[in-house]
Amino acid sequence: MKLKSVIIKIVEIPMVSSFATSFGTITKKPTVLVKATTTNGIIGWGEGAALPFPYYKADTHETTYLALQKYIVPQALNIEFRTPEDFRELYSHNVIGHNFAKTAIETAIWMIYSISENKTLSKLLGGTKYKIPVGESLGIQSSVEETLAEVKLRKEEGYRRTKVKVKPKWDVNIVKAIRKEFGNIDLMVDGNSAYTLKDVKTFKELDEFNLTMIEQPLAHDDIIDHATLQKKIKTPICLDESILSAEDARKAIEIGACKIINIKPGRVGGLVESKKIHDVCKKNKIGVWCGGMLETGIGRAFNIAVSSLPNYKYPNDMSPVNIFYKDDLVKDSFVVDKNGYVTVPQVPGLGFEIDENKIEKYTKRESRFI
Ligand code: OSB
Ligand code: MG
């Protein structure tokens, strides 16, 4: 196959409410879309859902757009490929980093591949599940009461685990309050790199609450200190920011930096790399789950497909799009059923119908390669 045209877009849907983490508060969430059309007329859409400011990783929506425009799309238009693996192989060796940009175009290629092979994304990726469990990711709220109300609401809706964002001085207190109110629910925290080894006392205190895991407590690019910390605490460490590739995963596992890995397609550069990380973890008996970057229904569709692989062992950050946004870019997006599961689509392609009118409506900027 070959691409005939590519359109890159920055799209922004208004948010329902802001999302606060230890690194800052997200009040606007532009995202980057790619529309790719092959010479035989198959269309694929992809998403690279970086944040608007470089406080999670270096990528932002602006750097993602620029990397696609300057370095990735011009090459992508020149290559012949059969599979997404071929496609990625052909340009990724000379573009370091820019993982969200790689994800935006590679997911569009997966959609094209799924249509041309007439097989579901889940099946092509090696998925074995027909439904996937969902947990909520709860931003830092303005009070303990608000947090408890939110946890209660999602629990009643069926969500299978609660993840709360923490930061120094908003950690032991909030975990204690949730345990007191809801007993032994599946509970975890996400530090988003806000701590250092000086905070061991806090982690020891958290150890008493039987958390399923603590996600990325230390620096965004660290594995050494995480290994030191893991030796001192019982709670399993789950790495998010620190893992950008299957090689990173192999090294982190080898030195004992984590017992679990959160795979986000955006962070690792796409589904090819997600699957490689999944496989390395499986071989080493490290369970994984799918995190999110507040994707629209387009990005979420790929996350759902990859979460159907066998070694995704924990509930995934897969809250429906309407929890965060006032609108969506697909018609009839997914829902969480009363038992906390999302159904994996069983049709080739994205699995959800693209709403081009909505995409037009929310487009802020675009660049066409035709
Ligand atoms: O660390 O998992 C994270 C959102 C933005 C940046 C980082 C993170 C998150 C989330 C949201 O937790 C998860 C979701 O998309 O539902
Ligand atoms: Mg995280």
PDB file of N, CA and C in Angstrom, residues 56-126:
ATOM      1  N   TYR A  56       3.828  16.442  31.264  1.00  0.00           N
ATOM      2  CA  TYR A  56       3.728  14.976  31.478  1.00  0.00           C
ATOM      3  C   TYR A  56       4.976  14.336  30.860  1.00  0.00           C
ATOM      4  N   LYS A  57       5.139  14.503  29.554  1.00  0.00           N
ATOM      5  CA  LYS A  57       6.390  14.223  28.849  1.00  0.00           C
ATOM      6  C   LYS A  57       6.685  15.475  28.019  1.00  0.00           C
ATOM      7  N   ALA A  58       7.770  15.436  27.221  1.00  0.00           N
ATOM      8  CA  ALA A  58       8.138  16.629  26.447  1.00  0.00           C
ATOM      9  C   ALA A  58       7.097  16.974  25.372  1.00  0.00           C
ATOM     10  N   ASP A  59       6.426  15.960  24.830  1.00  0.00           N
ATOM     11  CA  ASP A  59       5.490  16.197  23.717  1.00  0.00           C
ATOM     12  C   ASP A  59       4.321  17.108  24.119  1.00  0.00           C
ATOM     13  N   THR A  60       3.947  17.998  23.206  1.00  0.00           N
ATOM     14  CA  THR A  60       2.706  18.769  23.361  1.00  0.00           C
ATOM     15  C   THR A  60       1.934  18.628  22.049  1.00  0.00           C
ATOM     16  N   HIS A  61       0.719  19.173  21.985  1.00  0.00           N
ATOM     17  CA  HIS A  61      -0.015  19.091  20.710  1.00  0.00           C
ATOM     18  C   HIS A  61       0.737  19.844  19.612  1.00  0.00           C
ATOM     19  N   GLU A  62       1.443  20.943  20.017  1.00  0.00           N
ATOM     20  CA  GLU A  62       2.185  21.726  19.018  1.00  0.00           C
ATOM     21  C   GLU A  62       3.391  20.952  18.481  1.00  0.00           C
ATOM     22  N   THR A  63       4.142  20.299  19.364  1.00  0.00           N
ATOM     23  CA  THR A  63       5.330  19.561  18.899  1.00  0.00           C
ATOM     24  C   THR A  63       4.889  18.349  18.077  1.00  0.00           C
ATOM     25  N   THR A  64       3.780  17.781  18.447  1.00  0.00           N
ATOM     26  CA  THR A  64       3.251  16.613  17.729  1.00  0.00           C
ATOM     27  C   THR A  64       2.878  17.000  16.303  1.00  0.00           C
ATOM     28  N   TYR A  65       2.183  18.114  16.189  1.00  0.00           N
ATOM     29  CA  TYR A  65       1.755  18.629  14.877  1.00  0.00           C
ATOM     30  C   TYR A  65       2.978  18.948  14.008  1.00  0.00           C
ATOM     31  N   LEU A  66       3.945  19.621  14.635  1.00  0.00           N
ATOM     32  CA  LEU A  66       5.150  20.026  13.906  1.00  0.00           C
ATOM     33  C   LEU A  66       5.980  18.822  13.448  1.00  0.00           C
ATOM     34  N   ALA A  67       6.124  17.836  14.340  1.00  0.00           N
ATOM     35  CA  ALA A  67       6.919  16.648  13.983  1.00  0.00           C
ATOM     36  C   ALA A  67       6.262  15.909  12.817  1.00  0.00           C
ATOM     37  N   LEU A  68       4.947  15.845  12.831  1.00  0.00           N
ATOM     38  CA  LEU A  68       4.242  15.197  11.720  1.00  0.00           C
ATOM     39  C   LEU A  68       4.480  15.975  10.434  1.00  0.00           C
ATOM     40  N   GLN A  69       4.284  17.296  10.541  1.00  0.00           N
ATOM     41  CA  GLN A  69       4.364  18.165   9.371  1.00  0.00           C
ATOM     42  C   GLN A  69       5.772  18.194   8.761  1.00  0.00           C
ATOM     43  N   LYS A  70       6.781  18.322   9.610  1.00  0.00           N
ATOM     44  CA  LYS A  70       8.142  18.508   9.095  1.00  0.00           C
ATOM     45  C   LYS A  70       8.882  17.198   8.833  1.00  0.00           C
ATOM     46  N   TYR A  71       8.719  16.224   9.719  1.00  0.00           N
ATOM     47  CA  TYR A  71       9.613  15.064   9.666  1.00  0.00           C
ATOM     48  C   TYR A  71       8.934  13.740   9.307  1.00  0.00           C
ATOM     49  N   ILE A  72       7.688  13.576   9.667  1.00  0.00           N
ATOM     50  CA  ILE A  72       7.094  12.241   9.528  1.00  0.00           C
ATOM     51  C   ILE A  72       6.223  12.100   8.278  1.00  0.00           C
ATOM     52  N   VAL A  73       5.274  13.001   8.097  1.00  0.00           N
ATOM     53  CA  VAL A  73       4.361  12.851   6.956  1.00  0.00           C
ATOM     54  C   VAL A  73       5.083  12.898   5.595  1.00  0.00           C
ATOM     55  N   PRO A  74       6.059  13.821   5.400  1.00  0.00           N
ATOM     56  CA  PRO A  74       6.747  13.820   4.095  1.00  0.00           C
ATOM     57  C   PRO A  74       7.377  12.461   3.772  1.00  0.00           C
ATOM     58  N   GLN A  75       7.905  11.783   4.790  1.00  0.00           N
ATOM     59  CA  GLN A  75       8.483  10.449   4.548  1.00  0.00           C
ATOM     60  C   GLN A  75       7.379   9.416   4.339  1.00  0.00           C
ATOM     61  N   ALA A  76       6.341   9.529   5.132  1.00  0.00           N
ATOM     62  CA  ALA A  76       5.263   8.525   5.090  1.00  0.00           C
ATOM     63  C   ALA A  76       4.626   8.466   3.703  1.00  0.00           C
ATOM     64  N   LEU A  77       4.608   9.619   3.017  1.00  0.00           N
ATOM     65  CA  LEU A  77       3.985   9.661   1.691  1.00  0.00           C
ATOM     66  C   LEU A  77       4.823   8.954   0.632  1.00  0.00           C
ATOM     67  N   ASN A  78       6.070   8.662   0.962  1.00  0.00           N
ATOM     68  CA  ASN A  78       6.970   8.063  -0.025  1.00  0.00           C
ATOM     69  C   ASN A  78       7.186   6.572   0.116  1.00  0.00           C
ATOM     70  N   ILE A  79       6.565   5.964   1.094  1.00  0.00           N
ATOM     71  CA  ILE A  79       6.911   4.562   1.335  1.00  0.00           C
ATOM     72  C   ILE A  79       5.806   3.584   0.939  1.00  0.00           C
ATOM     73  N   GLU A  80       6.241   2.409   0.549  1.00  0.00           N
ATOM     74  CA  GLU A  80       5.341   1.288   0.229  1.00  0.00           C
ATOM     75  C   GLU A  80       5.329   0.383   1.445  1.00  0.00           C
ATOM     76  N   PHE A  81       4.151  -0.021   1.891  1.00  0.00           N
ATOM     77  CA  PHE A  81       4.101  -0.887   3.071  1.00  0.00           C
ATOM     78  C   PHE A  81       2.948  -1.863   2.938  1.00  0.00           C
ATOM     79  N   ARG A  82       3.039  -2.966   3.667  1.00  0.00           N
ATOM     80  CA  ARG A  82       1.926  -3.897   3.706  1.00  0.00           C
ATOM     81  C   ARG A  82       1.255  -3.835   5.071  1.00  0.00           C
ATOM     82  N   THR A  83       2.077  -3.850   6.122  1.00  0.00           N
ATOM     83  CA  THR A  83       1.518  -3.879   7.488  1.00  0.00           C
ATOM     84  C   THR A  83       1.930  -2.625   8.255  1.00  0.00           C
ATOM     85  N   PRO A  84       1.280  -2.359   9.389  1.00  0.00           N
ATOM     86  CA  PRO A  84       1.721  -1.233  10.225  1.00  0.00           C
ATOM     87  C   PRO A  84       3.153  -1.421  10.710  1.00  0.00           C
ATOM     88  N   GLU A  85       3.563  -2.668  10.913  1.00  0.00           N
ATOM     89  CA  GLU A  85       4.957  -2.929  11.327  1.00  0.00           C
ATOM     90  C   GLU A  85       5.929  -2.437  10.251  1.00  0.00           C
ATOM     91  N   ASP A  86       5.635  -2.784   8.970  1.00  0.00           N
ATOM     92  CA  ASP A  86       6.475  -2.301   7.863  1.00  0.00           C
ATOM     93  C   ASP A  86       6.511  -0.783   7.856  1.00  0.00           C
ATOM     94  N   PHE A  87       5.348  -0.202   7.985  1.00  0.00           N
ATOM     95  CA  PHE A  87       5.211   1.246   7.895  1.00  0.00           C
ATOM     96  C   PHE A  87       6.101   1.930   8.921  1.00  0.00           C
ATOM     97  N   ARG A  88       6.008   1.439  10.137  1.00  0.00           N
ATOM     98  CA  ARG A  88       6.771   2.030  11.236  1.00  0.00           C
ATOM     99  C   ARG A  88       8.274   1.863  11.019  1.00  0.00           C
ATOM    100  N   GLU A  89       8.644   0.679  10.572  1.00  0.00           N
ATOM    101  CA  GLU A  89      10.048   0.365  10.324  1.00  0.00           C
ATOM    102  C   GLU A  89      10.669   1.356   9.348  1.00  0.00           C
ATOM    103  N   LEU A  90       9.859   1.796   8.366  1.00  0.00           N
ATOM    104  CA  LEU A  90      10.387   2.611   7.290  1.00  0.00           C
ATOM    105  C   LEU A  90      10.743   4.047   7.663  1.00  0.00           C
ATOM    106  N   TYR A  91      10.168   4.563   8.724  1.00  0.00           N
ATOM    107  CA  TYR A  91      10.561   5.933   9.059  1.00  0.00           C
ATOM    108  C   TYR A  91      11.053   6.111  10.485  1.00  0.00           C
ATOM    109  N   SER A  92      10.770   5.149  11.367  1.00  0.00           N
ATOM    110  CA  SER A  92      11.007   5.446  12.788  1.00  0.00           C
ATOM    111  C   SER A  92      12.483   5.464  13.158  1.00  0.00           C
ATOM    112  N   HIS A  93      13.329   4.812  12.364  1.00  0.00           N
ATOM    113  CA  HIS A  93      14.754   4.799  12.688  1.00  0.00           C
ATOM    114  C   HIS A  93      15.388   6.183  12.586  1.00  0.00           C
ATOM    115  N   ASN A  94      14.814   7.056  11.758  1.00  0.00           N
ATOM    116  CA  ASN A  94      15.434   8.377  11.660  1.00  0.00           C
ATOM    117  C   ASN A  94      14.626   9.499  12.324  1.00  0.00           C
ATOM    118  N   VAL A  95      13.624   9.129  13.092  1.00  0.00           N
ATOM    119  CA  VAL A  95      12.927  10.127  13.916  1.00  0.00           C
ATOM    120  C   VAL A  95      12.961   9.617  15.353  1.00  0.00           C
ATOM    121  N   ILE A  96      13.772  10.259  16.179  1.00  0.00           N
ATOM    122  CA  ILE A  96      13.843   9.856  17.589  1.00  0.00           C
ATOM    123  C   ILE A  96      12.759  10.615  18.344  1.00  0.00           C
ATOM    124  N   GLY A  97      12.121   9.926  19.268  1.00  0.00           N
ATOM    125  CA  GLY A  97      11.116  10.584  20.100  1.00  0.00           C
ATOM    126  C   GLY A  97       9.862  10.925  19.309  1.00  0.00           C
ATOM    127  N   HIS A  98       9.169  11.988  19.702  1.00  0.00           N
ATOM    128  CA  HIS A  98       7.920  12.399  19.059  1.00  0.00           C
ATOM    129  C   HIS A  98       6.926  11.248  19.003  1.00  0.00           C
ATOM    130  N   ASN A  99       6.810  10.570  20.135  1.00  0.00           N
ATOM    131  CA  ASN A  99       5.982   9.366  20.169  1.00  0.00           C
ATOM    132  C   ASN A  99       4.499   9.628  19.920  1.00  0.00           C
ATOM    133  N   PHE A 100       4.007  10.770  20.369  1.00  0.00           N
ATOM    134  CA  PHE A 100       2.584  11.045  20.127  1.00  0.00           C
ATOM    135  C   PHE A 100       2.328  11.258  18.630  1.00  0.00           C
ATOM    136  N   ALA A 101       3.304  11.870  17.956  1.00  0.00           N
ATOM    137  CA  ALA A 101       3.169  12.074  16.504  1.00  0.00           C
ATOM    138  C   ALA A 101       3.189  10.725  15.788  1.00  0.00           C
ATOM    139  N   LYS A 102       4.100   9.849  16.218  1.00  0.00           N
ATOM    140  CA  LYS A 102       4.172   8.516  15.608  1.00  0.00           C
ATOM    141  C   LYS A 102       2.854   7.762  15.820  1.00  0.00           C
ATOM    142  N   THR A 103       2.295   7.932  17.001  1.00  0.00           N
ATOM    143  CA  THR A 103       1.029   7.245  17.292  1.00  0.00           C
ATOM    144  C   THR A 103      -0.095   7.758  16.405  1.00  0.00           C
ATOM    145  N   ALA A 104      -0.128   9.073  16.187  1.00  0.00           N
ATOM    146  CA  ALA A 104      -1.204   9.653  15.377  1.00  0.00           C
ATOM    147  C   ALA A 104      -1.222   9.033  13.980  1.00  0.00           C
ATOM    148  N   ILE A 105      -0.059   8.914  13.362  1.00  0.00           N
ATOM    149  CA  ILE A 105      -0.049   8.368  11.998  1.00  0.00           C
ATOM    150  C   ILE A 105      -0.134   6.847  12.010  1.00  0.00           C
ATOM    151  N   GLU A 106       0.524   6.215  12.962  1.00  0.00           N
ATOM    152  CA  GLU A 106       0.500   4.744  12.966  1.00  0.00           C
ATOM    153  C   GLU A 106      -0.909   4.205  13.242  1.00  0.00           C
ATOM    154  N   THR A 107      -1.654   4.870  14.107  1.00  0.00           N
ATOM    155  CA  THR A 107      -3.020   4.381  14.360  1.00  0.00           C
ATOM    156  C   THR A 107      -3.884   4.540  13.102  1.00  0.00           C
ATOM    157  N   ALA A 108      -3.664   5.618  12.343  1.00  0.00           N
ATOM    158  CA  ALA A 108      -4.406   5.764  11.071  1.00  0.00           C
ATOM    159  C   ALA A 108      -4.075   4.590  10.144  1.00  0.00           C
ATOM    160  N   ILE A 109      -2.810   4.180  10.142  1.00  0.00           N
ATOM    161  CA  ILE A 109      -2.393   3.037   9.310  1.00  0.00           C
ATOM    162  C   ILE A 109      -3.040   1.737   9.813  1.00  0.00           C
ATOM    163  N   TRP A 110      -3.167   1.593  11.126  1.00  0.00           N
ATOM    164  CA  TRP A 110      -3.856   0.405  11.664  1.00  0.00           C
ATOM    165  C   TRP A 110      -5.316   0.352  11.215  1.00  0.00           C
ATOM    166  N   MET A 111      -5.955   1.522  11.198  1.00  0.00           N
ATOM    167  CA  MET A 111      -7.352   1.543  10.753  1.00  0.00           C
ATOM    168  C   MET A 111      -7.436   1.120   9.280  1.00  0.00           C
ATOM    169  N   ILE A 112      -6.521   1.637   8.474  1.00  0.00           N
ATOM    170  CA  ILE A 112      -6.481   1.274   7.050  1.00  0.00           C
ATOM    171  C   ILE A 112      -6.230  -0.229   6.894  1.00  0.00           C
ATOM    172  N   TYR A 113      -5.284  -0.720   7.649  1.00  0.00           N
ATOM    173  CA  TYR A 113      -4.910  -2.147   7.578  1.00  0.00           C
ATOM    174  C   TYR A 113      -6.104  -3.035   7.964  1.00  0.00           C
ATOM    175  N   SER A 114      -6.789  -2.632   9.001  1.00  0.00           N
ATOM    176  CA  SER A 114      -7.951  -3.392   9.469  1.00  0.00           C
ATOM    177  C   SER A 114      -9.038  -3.456   8.383  1.00  0.00           C
ATOM    178  N   ILE A 115      -9.252  -2.329   7.710  1.00  0.00           N
ATOM    179  CA  ILE A 115     -10.248  -2.309   6.630  1.00  0.00           C
ATOM    180  C   ILE A 115      -9.767  -3.170   5.456  1.00  0.00           C
ATOM    181  N   SER A 116      -8.508  -3.010   5.085  1.00  0.00           N
ATOM    182  CA  SER A 116      -8.048  -3.738   3.890  1.00  0.00           C
ATOM    183  C   SER A 116      -7.949  -5.242   4.141  1.00  0.00           C
ATOM    184  N   GLU A 117      -7.674  -5.654   5.372  1.00  0.00           N
ATOM    185  CA  GLU A 117      -7.618  -7.096   5.686  1.00  0.00           C
ATOM    186  C   GLU A 117      -8.999  -7.650   6.050  1.00  0.00           C
ATOM    187  N   ASN A 118      -9.948  -6.740   6.237  1.00  0.00           N
ATOM    188  CA  ASN A 118     -11.292  -7.111   6.670  1.00  0.00           C
ATOM    189  C   ASN A 118     -11.284  -7.918   7.979  1.00  0.00           C
ATOM    190  N   LYS A 119     -10.419  -7.498   8.889  1.00  0.00           N
ATOM    191  CA  LYS A 119     -10.344  -8.136  10.215  1.00  0.00           C
ATOM    192  C   LYS A 119     -10.381  -7.045  11.278  1.00  0.00           C
ATOM    193  N   THR A 120     -10.879  -7.377  12.465  1.00  0.00           N
ATOM    194  CA  THR A 120     -10.963  -6.342  13.506  1.00  0.00           C
ATOM    195  C   THR A 120      -9.563  -5.964  13.992  1.00  0.00           C
ATOM    196  N   LEU A 121      -9.464  -4.757  14.507  1.00  0.00           N
ATOM    197  CA  LEU A 121      -8.196  -4.292  15.085  1.00  0.00           C
ATOM    198  C   LEU A 121      -7.756  -5.229  16.198  1.00  0.00           C
ATOM    199  N   SER A 122      -8.704  -5.609  17.028  1.00  0.00           N
ATOM    200  CA  SER A 122      -8.391  -6.488  18.153  1.00  0.00           C
ATOM    201  C   SER A 122      -7.762  -7.784  17.657  1.00  0.00           C
ATOM    202  N   LYS A 123      -8.394  -8.370  16.654  1.00  0.00           N
ATOM    203  CA  LYS A 123      -7.892  -9.634  16.112  1.00  0.00           C
ATOM    204  C   LYS A 123      -6.495  -9.467  15.492  1.00  0.00           C
ATOM    205  N   LEU A 124      -6.308  -8.390  14.732  1.00  0.00           N
ATOM    206  CA  LEU A 124      -5.005  -8.159  14.087  1.00  0.00           C
ATOM    207  C   LEU A 124      -3.886  -7.955  15.109  1.00  0.00           C
ATOM    208  N   LEU A 125      -4.255  -7.388  16.255  1.00  0.00           N
ATOM    209  CA  LEU A 125      -3.253  -7.142  17.298  1.00  0.00           C
ATOM    210  C   LEU A 125      -2.973  -8.379  18.142  1.00  0.00           C
ATOM    211  N   GLY A 126      -3.833  -9.388  18.001  1.00  0.00           N
ATOM    212  CA  GLY A 126      -3.667 -10.594  18.822  1.00  0.00           C
ATOM    213  C   GLY A 126      -4.554 -10.582  20.063  1.00  0.00           C
TER     214      GLY A 126
END
